[in-house]
């Protein structure tokens, strides 16, 4: 039974084991500093499909299938698929779920969906009803650019604070039991929607950093922990601009985040030479980095305990055109080594 | 602890009490056969806001606030908001959650989101971590038409199978404990994504009926029940076309759905004189009817046990333009009288 530590934080008493994890990324991502850690690299943006959207859907589906394979279970044994993506009406996840033929719960918290799915999945498993749940998200540079910004064919110049939507997917298989030693999700902190009034849709790091800071401060307050209790605190896709802002906002709340303890998947994904400006974004960013890099580090014992906080900007082109500012959200899950 | 009855169905042993419910609809809905049952009626499509999207957001927020009030708890006591809507990036729910300042888990399964939120909410409460959860969805005729079809100003003619997106919202407050006798959610059946190849976006009833039939058949098989075990089986928004198809598809599986036991919120919402063609749709349709009509009937003992199955079409304009067919999904929750 989950135990409530505060308004936002729940301790997942028996824990949900991570029995498998998989990641897939695009070419550009494979050429970045983390390129070595991903399971699969797409040979191009279409991987044989006739649209980018269909390619994104296939990436989502194949990452889940690979995750099941690495978990040592068949797709037929998977009890529920939890996930979403950035496309309107989360068609990536929905159409993939059609092909996977598994019970499906669609989620949307923008780029925070990976940690949302892990929080809900862990709680559902802890609640006794599910033996396993696969949590997944994906994003694709080409589909996101055309939906949220401008058609790629226009070759529009990007602003210095702009981030590069990661072409990538990540999937995590949670399970009630584990035959071998595996990392466990032991806590979840559900985020609130926070909006400090940022209106520049090309500065998502700044829009999301306040939500990440709010969730982290709530998590530490409700658990009585400090950043020193974590080997790493990992935000999703604040990028280089949001990463600095996050540290600043936390400092105001007397939470010191040093470079040893605090990293951001968006800031880590690309090298400065790759010309992505403020780094990576998209829900495939944190999903692929968590499942490509950090879960394996926990499994090997290189990390003992991490706080994974995917970060989402809850805007739409319509809300921005109607003059709304950009609200953010961040859910956190604590994952511990075996 | 939830108990698994089959791949898709969970029994929620201790149950989640429905301690409050609220509904709000637009003018046209208030003039229909169910007009008398809703808590609030919007005086016009904008209710003082400058865009329809903002009006939809306000409707979502005010319905939740009313639900909390009717539940006898303050918004500050609400532990989590679970919900979504039909707009891109679920901005209705996200911006409402910003103003409500509560932990938020965004969901998207199109018009099936109301039963998705009740399924997840009940399981989370049963899992022990939450004392309460408010589940809500909304839709608005004007925002949905412009996003999914064509601008209203064009006055486009509608096809005979077209449905009318309901302007409405519904919210249900689930709680672990209840001081007074209240209905309880006692089972949840998580739907699969089903697609029989319908490609006409003006015939959503036909696209969703196979998913509803699939979920109902799975629910009956896994629980060992028959339709006679329910006072009512209620689908979300199949409309008059989908309602008939649903009965036909179930008949092929040896499940007889008579008019006494099977109703559809979309088919009930408007009278033939209101010229909506195949009836109501939108996630506010089943949400407002469940929360306006059926939960109160359960509370009064006029119904003993219902199966509520909101139904969603997981298309987007992009998927349709790329030649994809329309997958559907339906989640079911069993709700029982005190």
PDB file of N, CA and C in Angstrom, chain A residues 203-290:
ATOM      1  N   UNK A 203      11.309  29.642 -25.598  1.00  0.00           N
ATOM      2  CA  UNK A 203      12.124  29.575 -24.383  1.00  0.00           C
ATOM      3  C   UNK A 203      11.425  28.664 -23.381  1.00  0.00           C
ATOM      4  N   UNK A 204      11.300  27.416 -23.772  1.00  0.00           N
ATOM      5  CA  UNK A 204      10.543  26.460 -22.966  1.00  0.00           C
ATOM      6  C   UNK A 204      11.273  26.111 -21.676  1.00  0.00           C
ATOM      7  N   UNK A 205      12.583  26.197 -21.700  1.00  0.00           N
ATOM      8  CA  UNK A 205      13.352  25.909 -20.484  1.00  0.00           C
ATOM      9  C   UNK A 205      12.932  26.837 -19.360  1.00  0.00           C
ATOM     10  N   UNK A 206      12.797  28.113 -19.704  1.00  0.00           N
ATOM     11  CA  UNK A 206      12.392  29.105 -18.705  1.00  0.00           C
ATOM     12  C   UNK A 206      10.953  28.875 -18.244  1.00  0.00           C
ATOM     13  N   UNK A 207      10.110  28.396 -19.153  1.00  0.00           N
ATOM     14  CA  UNK A 207       8.709  28.151 -18.793  1.00  0.00           C
ATOM     15  C   UNK A 207       8.578  26.939 -17.868  1.00  0.00           C
ATOM     16  N   UNK A 208       9.448  25.945 -18.054  1.00  0.00           N
ATOM     17  CA  UNK A 208       9.311  24.702 -17.289  1.00  0.00           C
ATOM     18  C   UNK A 208      10.104  24.691 -15.984  1.00  0.00           C
ATOM     19  N   UNK A 209      11.176  25.488 -15.914  1.00  0.00           N
ATOM     20  CA  UNK A 209      12.042  25.462 -14.729  1.00  0.00           C
ATOM     21  C   UNK A 209      11.271  25.741 -13.430  1.00  0.00           C
ATOM     22  N   UNK A 210      10.331  26.700 -13.424  1.00  0.00           N
ATOM     23  CA  UNK A 210       9.597  26.949 -12.167  1.00  0.00           C
ATOM     24  C   UNK A 210       8.802  25.726 -11.693  1.00  0.00           C
ATOM     25  N   UNK A 211       8.265  24.954 -12.628  1.00  0.00           N
ATOM     26  CA  UNK A 211       7.512  23.752 -12.248  1.00  0.00           C
ATOM     27  C   UNK A 211       8.452  22.706 -11.667  1.00  0.00           C
ATOM     28  N   UNK A 212       9.624  22.560 -12.289  1.00  0.00           N
ATOM     29  CA  UNK A 212      10.599  21.588 -11.788  1.00  0.00           C
ATOM     30  C   UNK A 212      11.054  21.981 -10.386  1.00  0.00           C
ATOM     31  N   UNK A 213      11.314  23.269 -10.194  1.00  0.00           N
ATOM     32  CA  UNK A 213      11.759  23.744  -8.879  1.00  0.00           C
ATOM     33  C   UNK A 213      10.664  23.514  -7.844  1.00  0.00           C
ATOM     34  N   UNK A 214       9.442  23.806  -8.214  1.00  0.00           N
ATOM     35  CA  UNK A 214       8.318  23.629  -7.293  1.00  0.00           C
ATOM     36  C   UNK A 214       8.180  22.163  -6.862  1.00  0.00           C
ATOM     37  N   UNK A 215       8.292  21.255  -7.822  1.00  0.00           N
ATOM     38  CA  UNK A 215       8.156  19.822  -7.505  1.00  0.00           C
ATOM     39  C   UNK A 215       9.326  19.342  -6.654  1.00  0.00           C
ATOM     40  N   UNK A 216      10.534  19.789  -6.991  1.00  0.00           N
ATOM     41  CA  UNK A 216      11.701  19.351  -6.217  1.00  0.00           C
ATOM     42  C   UNK A 216      11.615  19.847  -4.774  1.00  0.00           C
ATOM     43  N   UNK A 217      11.269  21.116  -4.617  1.00  0.00           N
ATOM     44  CA  UNK A 217      11.171  21.690  -3.262  1.00  0.00           C
ATOM     45  C   UNK A 217      10.084  20.954  -2.468  1.00  0.00           C
ATOM     46  N   UNK A 218       8.951  20.671  -3.104  1.00  0.00           N
ATOM     47  CA  UNK A 218       7.881  19.925  -2.425  1.00  0.00           C
ATOM     48  C   UNK A 218       8.355  18.526  -2.040  1.00  0.00           C
ATOM     49  N   UNK A 219       9.050  17.879  -2.972  1.00  0.00           N
ATOM     50  CA  UNK A 219       9.555  16.522  -2.715  1.00  0.00           C
ATOM     51  C   UNK A 219      10.503  16.504  -1.515  1.00  0.00           C
ATOM     52  N   UNK A 220      11.431  17.443  -1.491  1.00  0.00           N
ATOM     53  CA  UNK A 220      12.419  17.474  -0.396  1.00  0.00           C
ATOM     54  C   UNK A 220      11.733  17.800   0.930  1.00  0.00           C
ATOM     55  N   UNK A 221      10.799  18.742   0.885  1.00  0.00           N
ATOM     56  CA  UNK A 221      10.093  19.124   2.109  1.00  0.00           C
ATOM     57  C   UNK A 221       9.274  17.941   2.648  1.00  0.00           C
ATOM     58  N   UNK A 222       8.561  17.270   1.765  1.00  0.00           N
ATOM     59  CA  UNK A 222       7.649  16.213   2.217  1.00  0.00           C
ATOM     60  C   UNK A 222       8.381  14.934   2.630  1.00  0.00           C
ATOM     61  N   UNK A 223       9.584  14.727   2.082  1.00  0.00           N
ATOM     62  CA  UNK A 223      10.334  13.514   2.434  1.00  0.00           C
ATOM     63  C   UNK A 223      11.382  13.784   3.510  1.00  0.00           C
ATOM     64  N   UNK A 224      11.631  15.071   3.796  1.00  0.00           N
ATOM     65  CA  UNK A 224      12.693  15.409   4.743  1.00  0.00           C
ATOM     66  C   UNK A 224      14.087  15.143   4.192  1.00  0.00           C
ATOM     67  N   UNK A 225      14.170  15.008   2.867  1.00  0.00           N
ATOM     68  CA  UNK A 225      15.471  14.754   2.250  1.00  0.00           C
ATOM     69  C   UNK A 225      16.140  16.046   1.792  1.00  0.00           C
ATOM     70  N   UNK A 226      17.428  15.934   1.442  1.00  0.00           N
ATOM     71  CA  UNK A 226      18.155  17.041   0.806  1.00  0.00           C
ATOM     72  C   UNK A 226      18.736  16.501  -0.505  1.00  0.00           C
ATOM     73  N   UNK A 227      19.236  17.377  -1.375  1.00  0.00           N
ATOM     74  CA  UNK A 227      19.850  16.871  -2.614  1.00  0.00           C
ATOM     75  C   UNK A 227      20.953  15.846  -2.334  1.00  0.00           C
ATOM     76  N   UNK A 228      21.596  15.937  -1.161  1.00  0.00           N
ATOM     77  CA  UNK A 228      22.677  15.004  -0.835  1.00  0.00           C
ATOM     78  C   UNK A 228      22.167  13.567  -0.686  1.00  0.00           C
ATOM     79  N   UNK A 229      20.860  13.404  -0.497  1.00  0.00           N
ATOM     80  CA  UNK A 229      20.303  12.051  -0.410  1.00  0.00           C
ATOM     81  C   UNK A 229      20.212  11.379  -1.781  1.00  0.00           C
ATOM     82  N   UNK A 230      20.502  12.133  -2.829  1.00  0.00           N
ATOM     83  CA  UNK A 230      20.450  11.574  -4.185  1.00  0.00           C
ATOM     84  C   UNK A 230      21.830  11.575  -4.832  1.00  0.00           C
ATOM     85  N   UNK A 231      22.113  10.525  -5.559  1.00  0.00           N
ATOM     86  CA  UNK A 231      23.325  10.534  -6.374  1.00  0.00           C
ATOM     87  C   UNK A 231      23.147  11.478  -7.550  1.00  0.00           C
ATOM     88  N   UNK A 232      21.929  11.521  -8.054  1.00  0.00           N
ATOM     89  CA  UNK A 232      21.633  12.441  -9.155  1.00  0.00           C
ATOM     90  C   UNK A 232      20.170  12.872  -9.103  1.00  0.00           C
ATOM     91  N   UNK A 233      19.955  14.147  -9.369  1.00  0.00           N
ATOM     92  CA  UNK A 233      18.620  14.671  -9.631  1.00  0.00           C
ATOM     93  C   UNK A 233      18.620  15.015 -11.118  1.00  0.00           C
ATOM     94  N   UNK A 234      17.659  14.451 -11.848  1.00  0.00           N
ATOM     95  CA  UNK A 234      17.686  14.514 -13.317  1.00  0.00           C
ATOM     96  C   UNK A 234      16.406  15.154 -13.833  1.00  0.00           C
ATOM     97  N   UNK A 235      16.491  16.352 -14.378  1.00  0.00           N
ATOM     98  CA  UNK A 235      15.302  16.934 -15.003  1.00  0.00           C
ATOM     99  C   UNK A 235      15.234  16.474 -16.463  1.00  0.00           C
ATOM    100  N   UNK A 236      14.046  16.703 -17.066  1.00  0.00           N
ATOM    101  CA  UNK A 236      13.784  16.113 -18.374  1.00  0.00           C
ATOM    102  C   UNK A 236      14.405  16.858 -19.528  1.00  0.00           C
ATOM    103  N   UNK A 237      13.918  18.062 -19.768  1.00  0.00           N
ATOM    104  CA  UNK A 237      14.389  18.761 -20.954  1.00  0.00           C
ATOM    105  C   UNK A 237      14.316  20.266 -20.761  1.00  0.00           C
ATOM    106  N   UNK A 238      14.944  20.717 -19.658  1.00  0.00           N
ATOM    107  CA  UNK A 238      15.015  22.165 -19.441  1.00  0.00           C
ATOM    108  C   UNK A 238      16.041  22.784 -20.378  1.00  0.00           C
ATOM    109  N   UNK A 239      16.982  21.990 -20.859  1.00  0.00           N
ATOM    110  CA  UNK A 239      18.032  22.520 -21.725  1.00  0.00           C
ATOM    111  C   UNK A 239      19.001  23.368 -20.921  1.00  0.00           C
ATOM    112  N   UNK A 240      19.963  23.974 -21.626  1.00  0.00           N
ATOM    113  CA  UNK A 240      21.020  24.698 -20.912  1.00  0.00           C
ATOM    114  C   UNK A 240      20.484  25.957 -20.230  1.00  0.00           C
ATOM    115  N   UNK A 241      19.492  26.602 -20.832  1.00  0.00           N
ATOM    116  CA  UNK A 241      18.931  27.816 -20.236  1.00  0.00           C
ATOM    117  C   UNK A 241      18.110  27.453 -18.986  1.00  0.00           C
ATOM    118  N   UNK A 242      17.218  26.499 -19.135  1.00  0.00           N
ATOM    119  CA  UNK A 242      16.361  26.108 -18.024  1.00  0.00           C
ATOM    120  C   UNK A 242      17.126  25.445 -16.896  1.00  0.00           C
ATOM    121  N   UNK A 243      18.196  24.742 -17.240  1.00  0.00           N
ATOM    122  CA  UNK A 243      19.033  24.052 -16.242  1.00  0.00           C
ATOM    123  C   UNK A 243      19.617  25.070 -15.256  1.00  0.00           C
ATOM    124  N   UNK A 244      20.116  26.172 -15.786  1.00  0.00           N
ATOM    125  CA  UNK A 244      20.678  27.231 -14.926  1.00  0.00           C
ATOM    126  C   UNK A 244      19.576  27.893 -14.106  1.00  0.00           C
ATOM    127  N   UNK A 245      18.451  28.167 -14.752  1.00  0.00           N
ATOM    128  CA  UNK A 245      17.326  28.808 -14.053  1.00  0.00           C
ATOM    129  C   UNK A 245      16.819  27.935 -12.916  1.00  0.00           C
ATOM    130  N   UNK A 246      16.753  26.637 -13.165  1.00  0.00           N
ATOM    131  CA  UNK A 246      16.298  25.678 -12.157  1.00  0.00           C
ATOM    132  C   UNK A 246      17.183  25.779 -10.916  1.00  0.00           C
ATOM    133  N   UNK A 247      18.501  25.799 -11.128  1.00  0.00           N
ATOM    134  CA  UNK A 247      19.437  25.884  -9.999  1.00  0.00           C
ATOM    135  C   UNK A 247      19.229  27.193  -9.241  1.00  0.00           C
ATOM    136  N   UNK A 248      18.987  28.269 -10.004  1.00  0.00           N
ATOM    137  CA  UNK A 248      18.775  29.587  -9.391  1.00  0.00           C
ATOM    138  C   UNK A 248      17.491  29.623  -8.562  1.00  0.00           C
ATOM    139  N   UNK A 249      16.408  29.089  -9.164  1.00  0.00           N
ATOM    140  CA  UNK A 249      15.108  29.090  -8.463  1.00  0.00           C
ATOM    141  C   UNK A 249      15.179  28.241  -7.189  1.00  0.00           C
ATOM    142  N   UNK A 250      15.887  27.141  -7.253  1.00  0.00           N
ATOM    143  CA  UNK A 250      16.011  26.277  -6.075  1.00  0.00           C
ATOM    144  C   UNK A 250      16.833  26.970  -4.993  1.00  0.00           C
ATOM    145  N   UNK A 251      17.874  27.707  -5.428  1.00  0.00           N
ATOM    146  CA  UNK A 251      18.725  28.429  -4.484  1.00  0.00           C
ATOM    147  C   UNK A 251      17.893  29.403  -3.652  1.00  0.00           C
ATOM    148  N   UNK A 252      16.939  30.063  -4.311  1.00  0.00           N
ATOM    149  CA  UNK A 252      16.062  31.004  -3.594  1.00  0.00           C
ATOM    150  C   UNK A 252      15.262  30.311  -2.499  1.00  0.00           C
ATOM    151  N   UNK A 253      15.058  28.997  -2.695  1.00  0.00           N
ATOM    152  CA  UNK A 253      14.317  28.207  -1.703  1.00  0.00           C
ATOM    153  C   UNK A 253      15.283  27.446  -0.789  1.00  0.00           C
ATOM    154  N   UNK A 254      16.530  27.919  -0.750  1.00  0.00           N
ATOM    155  CA  UNK A 254      17.567  27.291   0.097  1.00  0.00           C
ATOM    156  C   UNK A 254      17.872  25.842  -0.294  1.00  0.00           C
ATOM    157  N   UNK A 255      17.703  25.513  -1.562  1.00  0.00           N
ATOM    158  CA  UNK A 255      18.097  24.185  -2.037  1.00  0.00           C
ATOM    159  C   UNK A 255      19.272  24.375  -3.001  1.00  0.00           C
ATOM    160  N   UNK A 256      20.450  23.882  -2.587  1.00  0.00           N
ATOM    161  CA  UNK A 256      21.649  24.040  -3.421  1.00  0.00           C
ATOM    162  C   UNK A 256      21.763  22.875  -4.391  1.00  0.00           C
ATOM    163  N   UNK A 257      21.770  23.168  -5.671  1.00  0.00           N
ATOM    164  CA  UNK A 257      21.966  22.114  -6.671  1.00  0.00           C
ATOM    165  C   UNK A 257      23.330  22.315  -7.324  1.00  0.00           C
ATOM    166  N   UNK A 258      24.296  21.487  -6.963  1.00  0.00           N
ATOM    167  CA  UNK A 258      25.615  21.600  -7.582  1.00  0.00           C
ATOM    168  C   UNK A 258      25.643  20.774  -8.871  1.00  0.00           C
ATOM    169  N   UNK A 259      26.691  20.999  -9.660  1.00  0.00           N
ATOM    170  CA  UNK A 259      26.812  20.289 -10.940  1.00  0.00           C
ATOM    171  C   UNK A 259      26.997  18.782 -10.756  1.00  0.00           C
ATOM    172  N   UNK A 260      27.518  18.371  -9.588  1.00  0.00           N
ATOM    173  CA  UNK A 260      27.711  16.928  -9.346  1.00  0.00           C
ATOM    174  C   UNK A 260      26.386  16.221  -9.185  1.00  0.00           C
ATOM    175  N   UNK A 261      25.396  16.924  -8.619  1.00  0.00           N
ATOM    176  CA  UNK A 261      24.169  16.236  -8.245  1.00  0.00           C
ATOM    177  C   UNK A 261      23.019  16.516  -9.206  1.00  0.00           C
ATOM    178  N   UNK A 262      23.138  17.573 -10.008  1.00  0.00           N
ATOM    179  CA  UNK A 262      21.995  17.955 -10.831  1.00  0.00           C
ATOM    180  C   UNK A 262      22.343  17.972 -12.314  1.00  0.00           C
ATOM    181  N   UNK A 263      21.640  17.147 -13.073  1.00  0.00           N
ATOM    182  CA  UNK A 263      21.831  17.128 -14.525  1.00  0.00           C
ATOM    183  C   UNK A 263      20.469  17.258 -15.221  1.00  0.00           C
ATOM    184  N   UNK A 264      20.516  17.614 -16.504  1.00  0.00           N
ATOM    185  CA  UNK A 264      19.287  17.734 -17.297  1.00  0.00           C
ATOM    186  C   UNK A 264      19.487  16.957 -18.606  1.00  0.00           C
ATOM    187  N   UNK A 265      18.544  16.093 -18.924  1.00  0.00           N
ATOM    188  CA  UNK A 265      18.678  15.256 -20.124  1.00  0.00           C
ATOM    189  C   UNK A 265      18.795  16.115 -21.387  1.00  0.00           C
ATOM    190  N   UNK A 266      18.039  17.218 -21.425  1.00  0.00           N
ATOM    191  CA  UNK A 266      18.081  18.101 -22.597  1.00  0.00           C
ATOM    192  C   UNK A 266      19.439  18.750 -22.763  1.00  0.00           C
ATOM    193  N   UNK A 267      20.067  19.108 -21.652  1.00  0.00           N
ATOM    194  CA  UNK A 267      21.392  19.738 -21.703  1.00  0.00           C
ATOM    195  C   UNK A 267      22.475  18.723 -22.046  1.00  0.00           C
ATOM    196  N   UNK A 268      22.209  17.441 -21.752  1.00  0.00           N
ATOM    197  CA  UNK A 268      23.216  16.399 -21.975  1.00  0.00           C
ATOM    198  C   UNK A 268      23.163  15.788 -23.378  1.00  0.00           C
ATOM    199  N   UNK A 269      22.007  15.884 -24.019  1.00  0.00           N
ATOM    200  CA  UNK A 269      21.761  15.103 -25.235  1.00  0.00           C
ATOM    201  C   UNK A 269      22.678  15.466 -26.400  1.00  0.00           C
ATOM    202  N   UNK A 270      22.909  16.771 -26.591  1.00  0.00           N
ATOM    203  CA  UNK A 270      23.697  17.206 -27.758  1.00  0.00           C
ATOM    204  C   UNK A 270      24.974  17.924 -27.323  1.00  0.00           C
ATOM    205  N   UNK A 271      25.974  17.909 -28.182  1.00  0.00           N
ATOM    206  CA  UNK A 271      27.192  18.687 -27.912  1.00  0.00           C
ATOM    207  C   UNK A 271      27.001  20.091 -28.479  1.00  0.00           C
ATOM    208  N   UNK A 272      27.743  21.080 -27.980  1.00  0.00           N
ATOM    209  CA  UNK A 272      27.605  22.445 -28.527  1.00  0.00           C
ATOM    210  C   UNK A 272      27.851  22.478 -30.035  1.00  0.00           C
ATOM    211  N   UNK A 273      28.708  21.581 -30.517  1.00  0.00           N
ATOM    212  CA  UNK A 273      29.007  21.557 -31.963  1.00  0.00           C
ATOM    213  C   UNK A 273      27.802  21.140 -32.805  1.00  0.00           C
ATOM    214  N   UNK A 274      26.822  20.542 -32.171  1.00  0.00           N
ATOM    215  CA  UNK A 274      25.666  20.075 -32.953  1.00  0.00           C
ATOM    216  C   UNK A 274      24.656  21.186 -33.224  1.00  0.00           C
ATOM    217  N   UNK A 275      24.945  22.373 -32.700  1.00  0.00           N
ATOM    218  CA  UNK A 275      24.182  23.567 -33.059  1.00  0.00           C
ATOM    219  C   UNK A 275      22.684  23.449 -32.750  1.00  0.00           C
ATOM    220  N   UNK A 276      22.375  22.924 -31.583  1.00  0.00           N
ATOM    221  CA  UNK A 276      20.956  22.832 -31.225  1.00  0.00           C
ATOM    222  C   UNK A 276      20.539  24.011 -30.354  1.00  0.00           C
ATOM    223  N   UNK A 277      21.439  24.962 -30.149  1.00  0.00           N
ATOM    224  CA  UNK A 277      21.190  26.116 -29.279  1.00  0.00           C
ATOM    225  C   UNK A 277      21.042  25.655 -27.829  1.00  0.00           C
ATOM    226  N   UNK A 278      19.842  25.707 -27.239  1.00  0.00           N
ATOM    227  CA  UNK A 278      19.746  25.441 -25.794  1.00  0.00           C
ATOM    228  C   UNK A 278      19.630  23.954 -25.440  1.00  0.00           C
ATOM    229  N   UNK A 279      19.825  23.055 -26.377  1.00  0.00           N
ATOM    230  CA  UNK A 279      19.807  21.620 -26.057  1.00  0.00           C
ATOM    231  C   UNK A 279      18.572  20.901 -26.539  1.00  0.00           C
ATOM    232  N   UNK A 280      18.360  19.713 -26.024  1.00  0.00           N
ATOM    233  CA  UNK A 280      17.256  18.862 -26.481  1.00  0.00           C
ATOM    234  C   UNK A 280      15.973  19.117 -25.728  1.00  0.00           C
ATOM    235  N   UNK A 281      14.866  18.710 -26.334  1.00  0.00           N
ATOM    236  CA  UNK A 281      13.563  18.771 -25.663  1.00  0.00           C
ATOM    237  C   UNK A 281      12.701  17.641 -26.215  1.00  0.00           C
ATOM    238  N   UNK A 282      11.435  17.649 -25.853  1.00  0.00           N
ATOM    239  CA  UNK A 282      10.527  16.605 -26.352  1.00  0.00           C
ATOM    240  C   UNK A 282      10.438  15.465 -25.369  1.00  0.00           C
ATOM    241  N   UNK A 283       9.297  14.765 -25.359  1.00  0.00           N
ATOM    242  CA  UNK A 283       9.187  13.741 -24.314  1.00  0.00           C
ATOM    243  C   UNK A 283      10.035  12.533 -24.603  1.00  0.00           C
ATOM    244  N   UNK A 284      10.540  12.406 -25.838  1.00  0.00           N
ATOM    245  CA  UNK A 284      11.501  11.352 -26.122  1.00  0.00           C
ATOM    246  C   UNK A 284      12.877  11.637 -25.548  1.00  0.00           C
ATOM    247  N   UNK A 285      13.136  12.877 -25.178  1.00  0.00           N
ATOM    248  CA  UNK A 285      14.456  13.259 -24.660  1.00  0.00           C
ATOM    249  C   UNK A 285      14.711  12.567 -23.318  1.00  0.00           C
ATOM    250  N   UNK A 286      13.902  12.883 -22.317  1.00  0.00           N
ATOM    251  CA  UNK A 286      14.141  12.286 -21.004  1.00  0.00           C
ATOM    252  C   UNK A 286      13.846  10.790 -21.033  1.00  0.00           C
ATOM    253  N   UNK A 287      12.895  10.368 -21.871  1.00  0.00           N
ATOM    254  CA  UNK A 287      12.544   8.946 -21.929  1.00  0.00           C
ATOM    255  C   UNK A 287      13.714   8.117 -22.450  1.00  0.00           C
ATOM    256  N   UNK A 288      14.378   8.612 -23.510  1.00  0.00           N
ATOM    257  CA  UNK A 288      15.489   7.835 -24.066  1.00  0.00           C
ATOM    258  C   UNK A 288      16.710   7.891 -23.153  1.00  0.00           C
ATOM    259  N   UNK A 289      16.949   9.035 -22.514  1.00  0.00           N
ATOM    260  CA  UNK A 289      18.132   9.146 -21.647  1.00  0.00           C
ATOM    261  C   UNK A 289      17.935   8.319 -20.366  1.00  0.00           C
ATOM    262  N   UNK A 290      16.745   8.386 -19.778  1.00  0.00           N
ATOM    263  CA  UNK A 290      16.490   7.564 -18.583  1.00  0.00           C
ATOM    264  C   UNK A 290      16.674   6.090 -18.922  1.00  0.00           C
TER     265      UNK A 290
END
